[in-house]
mmCIF file with all atom_site columns, C-alpha atoms in Angstrom:
data_model
loop_
_atom_site.group_PDB
_atom_site.id
_atom_site.type_symbol
_atom_site.label_atom_id
_atom_site.label_alt_id
_atom_site.label_comp_id
_atom_site.label_asym_id
_atom_site.label_entity_id
_atom_site.label_seq_id
_atom_site.pdbx_PDB_ins_code
_atom_site.Cartn_x
_atom_site.Cartn_y
_atom_site.Cartn_z
_atom_site.occupancy
_atom_site.B_iso_or_equiv
_atom_site.pdbx_formal_charge
_atom_site.auth_seq_id
_atom_site.auth_comp_id
_atom_site.auth_asym_id
_atom_site.auth_atom_id
_atom_site.pdbx_PDB_model_num
ATOM 1   C CA . UNK A 1 1   ? -5.838  -41.643 -91.963 1.00 55.00 ? 1212 UNK A CA 1
ATOM 2   C CA . UNK A 1 2   ? -3.750  -38.633 -90.886 1.00 77.00 ? 1213 UNK A CA 1
ATOM 3   C CA . UNK A 1 3   ? -6.029  -37.377 -88.123 1.00 94.00 ? 1214 UNK A CA 1
ATOM 4   C CA . UNK A 1 4   ? -5.566  -37.570 -84.351 1.00 97.00 ? 1215 UNK A CA 1
ATOM 5   C CA . UNK A 1 5   ? -5.611  -41.153 -83.090 1.00 97.00 ? 1216 UNK A CA 1
ATOM 6   C CA . UNK A 1 6   ? -6.184  -42.460 -79.579 1.00 98.00 ? 1217 UNK A CA 1
ATOM 7   C CA . UNK A 1 7   ? -5.684  -45.843 -78.003 1.00 98.00 ? 1218 UNK A CA 1
ATOM 8   C CA . UNK A 1 8   ? -7.497  -47.679 -76.534 1.00 98.00 ? 1219 UNK A CA 1
ATOM 9   C CA . UNK A 1 9   ? -10.955 -46.590 -77.645 1.00 97.00 ? 1220 UNK A CA 1
ATOM 10  C CA . UNK A 1 10  ? -12.571 -48.183 -74.616 1.00 98.00 ? 1221 UNK A CA 1
ATOM 11  C CA . UNK A 1 11  ? -11.205 -49.149 -71.213 1.00 98.00 ? 1222 UNK A CA 1
ATOM 12  C CA . UNK A 1 12  ? -13.014 -50.818 -68.348 1.00 98.00 ? 1223 UNK A CA 1
ATOM 13  C CA . UNK A 1 13  ? -11.096 -50.993 -65.112 1.00 98.00 ? 1224 UNK A CA 1
ATOM 14  C CA . UNK A 1 14  ? -11.703 -51.679 -61.471 1.00 98.00 ? 1225 UNK A CA 1
ATOM 15  C CA . UNK A 1 15  ? -11.496 -48.918 -58.900 1.00 98.00 ? 1226 UNK A CA 1
ATOM 16  C CA . UNK A 1 16  ? -7.972  -48.534 -57.620 1.00 98.00 ? 1227 UNK A CA 1
ATOM 17  C CA . UNK A 1 17  ? -6.239  -49.726 -60.782 1.00 98.00 ? 1228 UNK A CA 1
ATOM 18  C CA . UNK A 1 18  ? -3.941  -47.564 -62.904 1.00 98.00 ? 1229 UNK A CA 1
ATOM 19  C CA . UNK A 1 19  ? -4.726  -46.855 -66.553 1.00 98.00 ? 1230 UNK A CA 1
ATOM 20  C CA . UNK A 1 20  ? -2.733  -45.238 -69.353 1.00 98.00 ? 1231 UNK A CA 1
ATOM 21  C CA . UNK A 1 21  ? -4.060  -43.743 -72.572 1.00 98.00 ? 1232 UNK A CA 1
ATOM 22  C CA . UNK A 1 22  ? -2.119  -42.809 -75.673 1.00 98.00 ? 1233 UNK A CA 1
ATOM 23  C CA . UNK A 1 23  ? -2.662  -40.007 -78.186 1.00 98.00 ? 1234 UNK A CA 1
ATOM 24  C CA . UNK A 1 24  ? -0.938  -39.528 -81.548 1.00 97.00 ? 1235 UNK A CA 1
ATOM 25  C CA . UNK A 1 25  ? -1.540  -36.005 -82.886 1.00 96.00 ? 1236 UNK A CA 1
ATOM 26  C CA . UNK A 1 26  ? -1.683  -34.875 -86.495 1.00 94.00 ? 1237 UNK A CA 1
ATOM 27  C CA . UNK A 1 27  ? 1.919   -35.199 -87.635 1.00 90.00 ? 1238 UNK A CA 1
ATOM 28  C CA . UNK A 1 28  ? 2.730   -31.531 -88.312 1.00 85.00 ? 1239 UNK A CA 1
ATOM 29  C CA . UNK A 1 29  ? 0.986   -30.285 -85.156 1.00 90.00 ? 1240 UNK A CA 1
ATOM 30  C CA . UNK A 1 30  ? 3.244   -29.342 -82.277 1.00 90.00 ? 1241 UNK A CA 1
ATOM 31  C CA . UNK A 1 31  ? 0.497   -28.554 -79.762 1.00 92.00 ? 1242 UNK A CA 1
ATOM 32  C CA . UNK A 1 32  ? -1.366  -31.332 -77.999 1.00 95.00 ? 1243 UNK A CA 1
ATOM 33  C CA . UNK A 1 33  ? -4.268  -31.078 -75.553 1.00 96.00 ? 1244 UNK A CA 1
ATOM 34  C CA . UNK A 1 34  ? -6.135  -33.421 -73.240 1.00 97.00 ? 1245 UNK A CA 1
ATOM 35  C CA . UNK A 1 35  ? -9.794  -32.874 -72.347 1.00 97.00 ? 1246 UNK A CA 1
ATOM 36  C CA . UNK A 1 36  ? -12.341 -34.846 -70.357 1.00 97.00 ? 1247 UNK A CA 1
ATOM 37  C CA . UNK A 1 37  ? -16.028 -35.064 -71.201 1.00 97.00 ? 1248 UNK A CA 1
ATOM 38  C CA . UNK A 1 38  ? -18.847 -36.455 -69.075 1.00 96.00 ? 1249 UNK A CA 1
ATOM 39  C CA . UNK A 1 39  ? -22.401 -37.090 -70.210 1.00 93.00 ? 1250 UNK A CA 1
ATOM 40  C CA . UNK A 1 40  ? -24.363 -33.950 -70.975 1.00 91.00 ? 1251 UNK A CA 1
ATOM 41  C CA . UNK A 1 41  ? -21.356 -31.662 -70.617 1.00 94.00 ? 1252 UNK A CA 1
ATOM 42  C CA . UNK A 1 42  ? -18.930 -30.083 -73.012 1.00 96.00 ? 1253 UNK A CA 1
ATOM 43  C CA . UNK A 1 43  ? -15.291 -31.165 -72.932 1.00 97.00 ? 1254 UNK A CA 1
ATOM 44  C CA . UNK A 1 44  ? -13.235 -29.721 -70.049 1.00 95.00 ? 1255 UNK A CA 1
ATOM 45  C CA . UNK A 1 45  ? -9.582  -28.834 -70.470 1.00 94.00 ? 1256 UNK A CA 1
ATOM 46  C CA . UNK A 1 46  ? -7.057  -30.942 -68.557 1.00 95.00 ? 1257 UNK A CA 1
ATOM 47  C CA . UNK A 1 47  ? -3.601  -30.089 -69.879 1.00 95.00 ? 1258 UNK A CA 1
ATOM 48  C CA . UNK A 1 48  ? -1.643  -28.822 -72.879 1.00 92.00 ? 1259 UNK A CA 1
ATOM 49  C CA . UNK A 1 49  ? 1.786   -29.436 -74.416 1.00 94.00 ? 1260 UNK A CA 1
ATOM 50  C CA . UNK A 1 50  ? 3.798   -27.439 -76.863 1.00 91.00 ? 1261 UNK A CA 1
ATOM 51  C CA . UNK A 1 51  ? 6.347   -29.878 -78.231 1.00 92.00 ? 1262 UNK A CA 1
ATOM 52  C CA . UNK A 1 52  ? 7.530   -31.803 -75.159 1.00 93.00 ? 1263 UNK A CA 1
ATOM 53  C CA . UNK A 1 53  ? 6.839   -29.011 -72.652 1.00 93.00 ? 1264 UNK A CA 1
ATOM 54  C CA . UNK A 1 54  ? 3.713   -29.194 -70.531 1.00 93.00 ? 1265 UNK A CA 1
ATOM 55  C CA . UNK A 1 55  ? 2.651   -25.554 -70.453 1.00 90.00 ? 1266 UNK A CA 1
ATOM 56  C CA . UNK A 1 56  ? -0.666  -25.575 -68.643 1.00 89.00 ? 1267 UNK A CA 1
ATOM 57  C CA . UNK A 1 57  ? -2.540  -27.855 -66.273 1.00 90.00 ? 1268 UNK A CA 1
ATOM 58  C CA . UNK A 1 58  ? -6.115  -27.520 -65.092 1.00 90.00 ? 1269 UNK A CA 1
ATOM 59  C CA . UNK A 1 59  ? -7.087  -27.689 -61.442 1.00 87.00 ? 1270 UNK A CA 1
ATOM 60  C CA . UNK A 1 60  ? -9.159  -30.675 -62.580 1.00 81.00 ? 1271 UNK A CA 1
ATOM 61  C CA . UNK A 1 61  ? -5.905  -32.568 -63.000 1.00 86.00 ? 1272 UNK A CA 1
ATOM 62  C CA . UNK A 1 62  ? -5.408  -34.029 -59.533 1.00 89.00 ? 1273 UNK A CA 1
ATOM 63  C CA . UNK A 1 63  ? -2.173  -35.603 -58.316 1.00 93.00 ? 1274 UNK A CA 1
ATOM 64  C CA . UNK A 1 64  ? -3.449  -38.957 -59.562 1.00 96.00 ? 1275 UNK A CA 1
ATOM 65  C CA . UNK A 1 65  ? -3.262  -37.721 -63.143 1.00 97.00 ? 1276 UNK A CA 1
ATOM 66  C CA . UNK A 1 66  ? -0.033  -37.343 -65.065 1.00 96.00 ? 1277 UNK A CA 1
ATOM 67  C CA . UNK A 1 67  ? 0.593   -36.584 -68.693 1.00 97.00 ? 1278 UNK A CA 1
ATOM 68  C CA . UNK A 1 68  ? 3.770   -36.796 -70.724 1.00 96.00 ? 1279 UNK A CA 1
ATOM 69  C CA . UNK A 1 69  ? 4.929   -36.042 -74.215 1.00 96.00 ? 1280 UNK A CA 1
ATOM 70  C CA . UNK A 1 70  ? 8.543   -37.166 -74.069 1.00 91.00 ? 1281 UNK A CA 1
ATOM 71  C CA . UNK A 1 71  ? 9.649   -36.601 -77.649 1.00 88.00 ? 1282 UNK A CA 1
ATOM 72  C CA . UNK A 1 72  ? 7.142   -33.988 -78.669 1.00 86.00 ? 1283 UNK A CA 1
ATOM 73  C CA . UNK A 1 73  ? 5.161   -36.460 -80.728 1.00 92.00 ? 1284 UNK A CA 1
ATOM 74  C CA . UNK A 1 74  ? 2.717   -38.839 -79.022 1.00 96.00 ? 1285 UNK A CA 1
ATOM 75  C CA . UNK A 1 75  ? 1.421   -38.243 -75.507 1.00 98.00 ? 1286 UNK A CA 1
ATOM 76  C CA . UNK A 1 76  ? 0.276   -40.466 -72.664 1.00 98.00 ? 1287 UNK A CA 1
ATOM 77  C CA . UNK A 1 77  ? -2.209  -39.719 -69.917 1.00 98.00 ? 1288 UNK A CA 1
ATOM 78  C CA . UNK A 1 78  ? -1.992  -41.907 -66.824 1.00 98.00 ? 1289 UNK A CA 1
ATOM 79  C CA . UNK A 1 79  ? -4.563  -42.089 -64.060 1.00 98.00 ? 1290 UNK A CA 1
ATOM 80  C CA . UNK A 1 80  ? -3.412  -43.763 -60.869 1.00 98.00 ? 1291 UNK A CA 1
ATOM 81  C CA . UNK A 1 81  ? -5.743  -45.342 -58.300 1.00 97.00 ? 1292 UNK A CA 1
ATOM 82  C CA . UNK A 1 82  ? -8.796  -44.801 -60.454 1.00 98.00 ? 1293 UNK A CA 1
ATOM 83  C CA . UNK A 1 83  ? -12.066 -43.737 -58.866 1.00 97.00 ? 1294 UNK A CA 1
ATOM 84  C CA . UNK A 1 84  ? -15.601 -44.092 -60.172 1.00 97.00 ? 1295 UNK A CA 1
ATOM 85  C CA . UNK A 1 85  ? -15.691 -40.337 -60.710 1.00 96.00 ? 1296 UNK A CA 1
ATOM 86  C CA . UNK A 1 86  ? -12.937 -40.725 -63.305 1.00 97.00 ? 1297 UNK A CA 1
ATOM 87  C CA . UNK A 1 87  ? -15.389 -42.442 -65.651 1.00 98.00 ? 1298 UNK A CA 1
ATOM 88  C CA . UNK A 1 88  ? -15.586 -40.196 -68.707 1.00 97.00 ? 1299 UNK A CA 1
ATOM 89  C CA . UNK A 1 89  ? -14.501 -39.777 -72.296 1.00 98.00 ? 1300 UNK A CA 1
ATOM 90  C CA . UNK A 1 90  ? -10.882 -38.630 -72.494 1.00 98.00 ? 1301 UNK A CA 1
ATOM 91  C CA . UNK A 1 91  ? -10.293 -36.610 -75.625 1.00 98.00 ? 1302 UNK A CA 1
ATOM 92  C CA . UNK A 1 92  ? -7.024  -35.587 -77.204 1.00 98.00 ? 1303 UNK A CA 1
ATOM 93  C CA . UNK A 1 93  ? -6.707  -32.697 -79.637 1.00 96.00 ? 1304 UNK A CA 1
ATOM 94  C CA . UNK A 1 94  ? -3.886  -31.095 -81.586 1.00 94.00 ? 1305 UNK A CA 1
ATOM 95  C CA . UNK A 1 95  ? -3.213  -27.792 -83.291 1.00 91.00 ? 1306 UNK A CA 1
ATOM 96  C CA . UNK A 1 96  ? -0.443  -26.125 -85.257 1.00 84.00 ? 1307 UNK A CA 1
ATOM 97  C CA . UNK A 1 97  ? 1.886   -23.368 -84.091 1.00 69.00 ? 1308 UNK A CA 1
ATOM 98  C CA . UNK A 1 98  ? 1.290   -21.684 -87.435 1.00 66.00 ? 1309 UNK A CA 1
ATOM 99  C CA . UNK A 1 99  ? -2.349  -21.293 -86.426 1.00 59.00 ? 1310 UNK A CA 1
ATOM 100 C CA . UNK A 1 100 ? -1.343  -19.114 -83.518 1.00 54.00 ? 1311 UNK A CA 1
ATOM 101 C CA . UNK A 1 101 ? -4.282  -16.770 -83.328 1.00 56.00 ? 1312 UNK A CA 1
ATOM 102 C CA . UNK A 1 102 ? -7.295  -18.895 -84.079 1.00 62.00 ? 1313 UNK A CA 1
ATOM 103 C CA . UNK A 1 103 ? -5.985  -22.051 -82.357 1.00 74.00 ? 1314 UNK A CA 1
ATOM 104 C CA . UNK A 1 104 ? -8.211  -24.427 -84.299 1.00 86.00 ? 1315 UNK A CA 1
ATOM 105 C CA . UNK A 1 105 ? -7.995  -27.762 -82.518 1.00 91.00 ? 1316 UNK A CA 1
ATOM 106 C CA . UNK A 1 106 ? -8.761  -31.146 -84.050 1.00 94.00 ? 1317 UNK A CA 1
ATOM 107 C CA . UNK A 1 107 ? -9.945  -33.979 -81.852 1.00 97.00 ? 1318 UNK A CA 1
ATOM 108 C CA . UNK A 1 108 ? -9.261  -37.678 -81.785 1.00 97.00 ? 1319 UNK A CA 1
ATOM 109 C CA . UNK A 1 109 ? -12.029 -40.270 -81.319 1.00 97.00 ? 1320 UNK A CA 1
ATOM 110 C CA . UNK A 1 110 ? -11.484 -40.384 -77.560 1.00 98.00 ? 1321 UNK A CA 1
ATOM 111 C CA . UNK A 1 111 ? -10.936 -43.102 -74.977 1.00 98.00 ? 1322 UNK A CA 1
ATOM 112 C CA . UNK A 1 112 ? -14.057 -43.998 -73.044 1.00 98.00 ? 1323 UNK A CA 1
ATOM 113 C CA . UNK A 1 113 ? -13.112 -45.000 -69.495 1.00 98.00 ? 1324 UNK A CA 1
ATOM 114 C CA . UNK A 1 114 ? -15.462 -46.901 -67.224 1.00 98.00 ? 1325 UNK A CA 1
ATOM 115 C CA . UNK A 1 115 ? -14.383 -47.464 -63.631 1.00 98.00 ? 1326 UNK A CA 1
ATOM 116 C CA . UNK A 1 116 ? -16.354 -50.182 -61.852 1.00 97.00 ? 1327 UNK A CA 1
ATOM 117 C CA . UNK B 2 1   ? -21.873 -17.769 -64.051 1.00 77.00 ? 47   UNK B CA 1
ATOM 118 C CA . UNK B 2 2   ? -20.591 -20.296 -66.572 1.00 85.00 ? 48   UNK B CA 1
ATOM 119 C CA . UNK B 2 3   ? -17.853 -19.102 -68.911 1.00 90.00 ? 49   UNK B CA 1
ATOM 120 C CA . UNK B 2 4   ? -19.841 -20.194 -71.974 1.00 95.00 ? 50   UNK B CA 1
ATOM 121 C CA . UNK B 2 5   ? -23.618 -20.559 -71.845 1.00 96.00 ? 51   UNK B CA 1
ATOM 122 C CA . UNK B 2 6   ? -25.905 -22.221 -74.341 1.00 96.00 ? 52   UNK B CA 1
ATOM 123 C CA . UNK B 2 7   ? -29.518 -23.314 -74.395 1.00 92.00 ? 53   UNK B CA 1
ATOM 124 C CA . UNK B 2 8   ? -29.285 -27.124 -74.197 1.00 91.00 ? 54   UNK B CA 1
ATOM 125 C CA . UNK B 2 9   ? -32.431 -27.625 -76.324 1.00 90.00 ? 55   UNK B CA 1
ATOM 126 C CA . UNK B 2 10  ? -33.430 -29.927 -77.855 1.00 94.00 ? 56   UNK B CA 1
ATOM 127 C CA . UNK B 2 11  ? -34.457 -27.974 -80.906 1.00 95.00 ? 57   UNK B CA 1
ATOM 128 C CA . UNK B 2 12  ? -36.791 -30.162 -82.946 1.00 97.00 ? 58   UNK B CA 1
ATOM 129 C CA . UNK B 2 13  ? -37.232 -28.749 -86.440 1.00 97.00 ? 59   UNK B CA 1
ATOM 130 C CA . UNK B 2 14  ? -38.648 -30.043 -89.729 1.00 98.00 ? 60   UNK B CA 1
ATOM 131 C CA . UNK B 2 15  ? -36.345 -30.730 -92.632 1.00 98.00 ? 61   UNK B CA 1
ATOM 132 C CA . UNK B 2 16  ? -35.755 -27.567 -94.626 1.00 98.00 ? 62   UNK B CA 1
ATOM 133 C CA . UNK B 2 17  ? -36.270 -25.224 -91.691 1.00 98.00 ? 63   UNK B CA 1
ATOM 134 C CA . UNK B 2 18  ? -33.920 -22.474 -90.614 1.00 98.00 ? 64   UNK B CA 1
ATOM 135 C CA . UNK B 2 19  ? -32.672 -22.740 -87.051 1.00 97.00 ? 65   UNK B CA 1
ATOM 136 C CA . UNK B 2 20  ? -30.516 -20.417 -84.968 1.00 96.00 ? 66   UNK B CA 1
ATOM 137 C CA . UNK B 2 21  ? -28.435 -21.130 -81.889 1.00 95.00 ? 67   UNK B CA 1
ATOM 138 C CA . UNK B 2 22  ? -27.092 -18.516 -79.524 1.00 95.00 ? 68   UNK B CA 1
ATOM 139 C CA . UNK B 2 23  ? -24.283 -18.532 -77.038 1.00 96.00 ? 69   UNK B CA 1
ATOM 140 C CA . UNK B 2 24  ? -22.907 -16.015 -74.543 1.00 97.00 ? 70   UNK B CA 1
ATOM 141 C CA . UNK B 2 25  ? -19.443 -15.902 -73.019 1.00 95.00 ? 71   UNK B CA 1
ATOM 142 C CA . UNK B 2 26  ? -18.239 -14.189 -69.869 1.00 92.00 ? 72   UNK B CA 1
ATOM 143 C CA . UNK B 2 27  ? -14.594 -13.310 -70.572 1.00 88.00 ? 73   UNK B CA 1
ATOM 144 C CA . UNK B 2 28  ? -14.455 -10.092 -72.545 1.00 88.00 ? 74   UNK B CA 1
ATOM 145 C CA . UNK B 2 29  ? -10.765 -10.734 -73.316 1.00 85.00 ? 75   UNK B CA 1
ATOM 146 C CA . UNK B 2 30  ? -11.601 -13.859 -75.324 1.00 87.00 ? 76   UNK B CA 1
ATOM 147 C CA . UNK B 2 31  ? -9.821  -13.910 -78.629 1.00 83.00 ? 77   UNK B CA 1
ATOM 148 C CA . UNK B 2 32  ? -11.158 -16.663 -80.815 1.00 88.00 ? 78   UNK B CA 1
ATOM 149 C CA . UNK B 2 33  ? -14.470 -18.418 -81.185 1.00 92.00 ? 79   UNK B CA 1
ATOM 150 C CA . UNK B 2 34  ? -15.724 -21.602 -82.800 1.00 94.00 ? 80   UNK B CA 1
ATOM 151 C CA . UNK B 2 35  ? -18.679 -23.839 -83.381 1.00 97.00 ? 81   UNK B CA 1
ATOM 152 C CA . UNK B 2 36  ? -18.038 -27.563 -83.104 1.00 97.00 ? 82   UNK B CA 1
ATOM 153 C CA . UNK B 2 37  ? -20.452 -30.314 -83.977 1.00 98.00 ? 83   UNK B CA 1
ATOM 154 C CA . UNK B 2 38  ? -20.642 -33.504 -81.931 1.00 98.00 ? 84   UNK B CA 1
ATOM 155 C CA . UNK B 2 39  ? -22.553 -36.613 -82.883 1.00 97.00 ? 85   UNK B CA 1
ATOM 156 C CA . UNK B 2 40  ? -23.672 -39.028 -80.177 1.00 94.00 ? 86   UNK B CA 1
ATOM 157 C CA . UNK B 2 41  ? -20.695 -40.762 -78.537 1.00 91.00 ? 87   UNK B CA 1
ATOM 158 C CA . UNK B 2 42  ? -18.277 -39.279 -81.086 1.00 95.00 ? 88   UNK B CA 1
ATOM 159 C CA . UNK B 2 43  ? -15.585 -36.634 -80.845 1.00 97.00 ? 89   UNK B CA 1
ATOM 160 C CA . UNK B 2 44  ? -16.277 -32.925 -81.433 1.00 97.00 ? 90   UNK B CA 1
ATOM 161 C CA . UNK B 2 45  ? -15.570 -31.840 -85.008 1.00 96.00 ? 91   UNK B CA 1
ATOM 162 C CA . UNK B 2 46  ? -14.758 -28.289 -85.962 1.00 94.00 ? 92   UNK B CA 1
ATOM 163 C CA . UNK B 2 47  ? -17.682 -26.823 -87.892 1.00 96.00 ? 93   UNK B CA 1
ATOM 164 C CA . UNK B 2 48  ? -16.390 -23.288 -88.313 1.00 94.00 ? 94   UNK B CA 1
ATOM 165 C CA . UNK B 2 49  ? -14.378 -20.546 -86.730 1.00 91.00 ? 95   UNK B CA 1
ATOM 166 C CA . UNK B 2 50  ? -16.289 -17.353 -85.964 1.00 92.00 ? 96   UNK B CA 1
ATOM 167 C CA . UNK B 2 51  ? -14.829 -14.054 -87.143 1.00 84.00 ? 97   UNK B CA 1
ATOM 168 C CA . UNK B 2 52  ? -15.707 -10.550 -86.048 1.00 85.00 ? 98   UNK B CA 1
ATOM 169 C CA . UNK B 2 53  ? -17.047 -9.712  -89.480 1.00 85.00 ? 99   UNK B CA 1
ATOM 170 C CA . UNK B 2 54  ? -19.261 -12.786 -89.519 1.00 87.00 ? 100  UNK B CA 1
ATOM 171 C CA . UNK B 2 55  ? -18.684 -15.686 -91.854 1.00 91.00 ? 101  UNK B CA 1
ATOM 172 C CA . UNK B 2 56  ? -20.622 -18.128 -93.947 1.00 94.00 ? 102  UNK B CA 1
ATOM 173 C CA . UNK B 2 57  ? -19.918 -21.656 -95.087 1.00 94.00 ? 103  UNK B CA 1
ATOM 174 C CA . UNK B 2 58  ? -22.618 -23.039 -97.312 1.00 97.00 ? 104  UNK B CA 1
ATOM 175 C CA . UNK B 2 59  ? -25.811 -23.332 -95.268 1.00 98.00 ? 105  UNK B CA 1
ATOM 176 C CA . UNK B 2 60  ? -24.066 -22.236 -92.074 1.00 98.00 ? 106  UNK B CA 1
ATOM 177 C CA . UNK B 2 61  ? -23.587 -18.632 -90.947 1.00 97.00 ? 107  UNK B CA 1
ATOM 178 C CA . UNK B 2 62  ? -21.778 -17.580 -87.781 1.00 96.00 ? 108  UNK B CA 1
ATOM 179 C CA . UNK B 2 63  ? -21.898 -14.155 -86.160 1.00 96.00 ? 109  UNK B CA 1
ATOM 180 C CA . UNK B 2 64  ? -19.924 -12.595 -83.319 1.00 95.00 ? 110  UNK B CA 1
ATOM 181 C CA . UNK B 2 65  ? -20.978 -9.583  -81.264 1.00 94.00 ? 111  UNK B CA 1
ATOM 182 C CA . UNK B 2 66  ? -18.058 -8.646  -79.035 1.00 92.00 ? 112  UNK B CA 1
ATOM 183 C CA . UNK B 2 67  ? -19.902 -5.786  -77.348 1.00 93.00 ? 113  UNK B CA 1
ATOM 184 C CA . UNK B 2 68  ? -22.648 -8.129  -76.153 1.00 94.00 ? 114  UNK B CA 1
ATOM 185 C CA . UNK B 2 69  ? -20.299 -11.133 -75.819 1.00 94.00 ? 115  UNK B CA 1
ATOM 186 C CA . UNK B 2 70  ? -22.646 -13.156 -77.968 1.00 94.00 ? 116  UNK B CA 1
ATOM 187 C CA . UNK B 2 71  ? -22.087 -15.735 -80.706 1.00 96.00 ? 117  UNK B CA 1
ATOM 188 C CA . UNK B 2 72  ? -24.681 -17.206 -83.030 1.00 97.00 ? 118  UNK B CA 1
ATOM 189 C CA . UNK B 2 73  ? -24.970 -20.000 -85.566 1.00 97.00 ? 119  UNK B CA 1
ATOM 190 C CA . UNK B 2 74  ? -27.628 -20.057 -88.247 1.00 97.00 ? 120  UNK B CA 1
ATOM 191 C CA . UNK B 2 75  ? -28.395 -23.212 -90.210 1.00 98.00 ? 121  UNK B CA 1
ATOM 192 C CA . UNK B 2 76  ? -30.487 -22.786 -93.339 1.00 98.00 ? 122  UNK B CA 1
ATOM 193 C CA . UNK B 2 77  ? -32.367 -25.529 -95.203 1.00 98.00 ? 123  UNK B CA 1
ATOM 194 C CA . UNK B 2 78  ? -31.645 -28.009 -92.412 1.00 98.00 ? 124  UNK B CA 1
ATOM 195 C CA . UNK B 2 79  ? -31.014 -31.642 -93.334 1.00 98.00 ? 125  UNK B CA 1
ATOM 196 C CA . UNK B 2 80  ? -31.608 -34.822 -91.370 1.00 98.00 ? 126  UNK B CA 1
ATOM 197 C CA . UNK B 2 81  ? -27.827 -35.181 -91.246 1.00 97.00 ? 127  UNK B CA 1
ATOM 198 C CA . UNK B 2 82  ? -27.557 -31.891 -89.325 1.00 98.00 ? 128  UNK B CA 1
ATOM 199 C CA . UNK B 2 83  ? -28.992 -33.645 -86.260 1.00 98.00 ? 129  UNK B CA 1
ATOM 200 C CA . UNK B 2 84  ? -26.251 -33.397 -83.643 1.00 98.00 ? 130  UNK B CA 1
ATOM 201 C CA . UNK B 2 85  ? -25.121 -31.380 -80.644 1.00 97.00 ? 131  UNK B CA 1
ATOM 202 C CA . UNK B 2 86  ? -23.611 -27.998 -81.492 1.00 98.00 ? 132  UNK B CA 1
ATOM 203 C CA . UNK B 2 87  ? -20.938 -26.800 -79.103 1.00 98.00 ? 133  UNK B CA 1
ATOM 204 C CA . UNK B 2 88  ? -20.100 -23.135 -78.699 1.00 97.00 ? 134  UNK B CA 1
ATOM 205 C CA . UNK B 2 89  ? -16.384 -22.801 -77.978 1.00 95.00 ? 135  UNK B CA 1
ATOM 206 C CA . UNK B 2 90  ? -14.242 -19.908 -76.810 1.00 93.00 ? 136  UNK B CA 1
ATOM 207 C CA . UNK B 2 91  ? -10.497 -19.443 -76.498 1.00 88.00 ? 137  UNK B CA 1
ATOM 208 C CA . UNK B 2 92  ? -10.625 -17.477 -73.250 1.00 77.00 ? 138  UNK B CA 1
ATOM 209 C CA . UNK B 2 93  ? -7.430  -15.498 -73.568 1.00 64.00 ? 139  UNK B CA 1
ATOM 210 C CA . UNK B 2 94  ? -4.534  -14.889 -75.854 1.00 55.00 ? 140  UNK B CA 1
ATOM 211 C CA . UNK B 2 95  ? -1.178  -15.829 -74.366 1.00 52.00 ? 141  UNK B CA 1
ATOM 212 C CA . UNK B 2 96  ? 0.862   -16.121 -77.500 1.00 47.00 ? 142  UNK B CA 1
ATOM 213 C CA . UNK B 2 97  ? -1.513  -18.659 -78.899 1.00 45.00 ? 143  UNK B CA 1
ATOM 214 C CA . UNK B 2 98  ? -2.244  -22.332 -78.347 1.00 50.00 ? 144  UNK B CA 1
ATOM 215 C CA . UNK B 2 99  ? -4.038  -22.746 -75.088 1.00 74.00 ? 145  UNK B CA 1
ATOM 216 C CA . UNK B 2 100 ? -7.219  -24.279 -73.766 1.00 85.00 ? 146  UNK B CA 1
ATOM 217 C CA . UNK B 2 101 ? -10.648 -24.057 -75.290 1.00 91.00 ? 147  UNK B CA 1
ATOM 218 C CA . UNK B 2 102 ? -13.706 -23.533 -73.127 1.00 93.00 ? 148  UNK B CA 1
ATOM 219 C CA . UNK B 2 103 ? -16.823 -25.342 -74.281 1.00 96.00 ? 149  UNK B CA 1
ATOM 220 C CA . UNK B 2 104 ? -20.468 -24.718 -73.660 1.00 96.00 ? 150  UNK B CA 1
ATOM 221 C CA . UNK B 2 105 ? -22.613 -27.685 -72.737 1.00 96.00 ? 151  UNK B CA 1
ATOM 222 C CA . UNK B 2 106 ? -23.975 -27.845 -76.271 1.00 96.00 ? 152  UNK B CA 1
ATOM 223 C CA . UNK B 2 107 ? -27.317 -27.369 -77.992 1.00 96.00 ? 153  UNK B CA 1
ATOM 224 C CA . UNK B 2 108 ? -29.015 -30.477 -79.282 1.00 97.00 ? 154  UNK B CA 1
ATOM 225 C CA . UNK B 2 109 ? -30.625 -30.280 -82.726 1.00 97.00 ? 155  UNK B CA 1
ATOM 226 C CA . UNK B 2 110 ? -33.025 -32.864 -84.079 1.00 97.00 ? 156  UNK B CA 1
ATOM 227 C CA . UNK B 2 111 ? -34.128 -32.466 -87.684 1.00 98.00 ? 157  UNK B CA 1
ATOM 228 C CA . UNK B 2 112 ? -37.257 -34.434 -88.494 1.00 97.00 ? 158  UNK B CA 1
ATOM 229 C CA . UNK B 2 113 ? -39.052 -35.489 -91.673 1.00 93.00 ? 159  UNK B CA 1
#
């Protein structure tokens, strides 16, 4: 399978704990995105990388959230001191620099986070 | 006003029916437009990009009206397998390409026997 992969698929954690999610984009894609989706809503943009550079961050991304893409391949999203309001599906997507105008993004299966 | 607005539905239609979804967006500078499909508890999957001239892919037709800031999706001869949530998606601005997508809340379609 050469699509976007995410790990873990599910995570249950207690409030106050730190969690880290991983995303592996489609291999030839140099752009990587993180989104968050809660029930009944569309995905909301969190942050975006082109290669290893983090080029945009949403105001939704509080200081407790940090994302990295150290070698321009996989990315991690860490949430520190989790809160119940962080419970959501965290989606990763990737796109190709060659697709500059249309910016078609392809999503991974997501990591469903539940904070108890 | 939300950046992308859709009727949440649900649209309950019989198999074989034609159904149309509409969407409006607020940013007139938006450059690219999409319809994604999302099954329950799954990731969004790209259904089709929407071009200014309108485009068709099998039973699916997408239209864009930039003057009215309006996007539509038409599904002909609907199948049970078309049951899903359809997300209207806009790339709000062009900054050299490759930035965030803005999603509507989705329109739920249920195709029934």
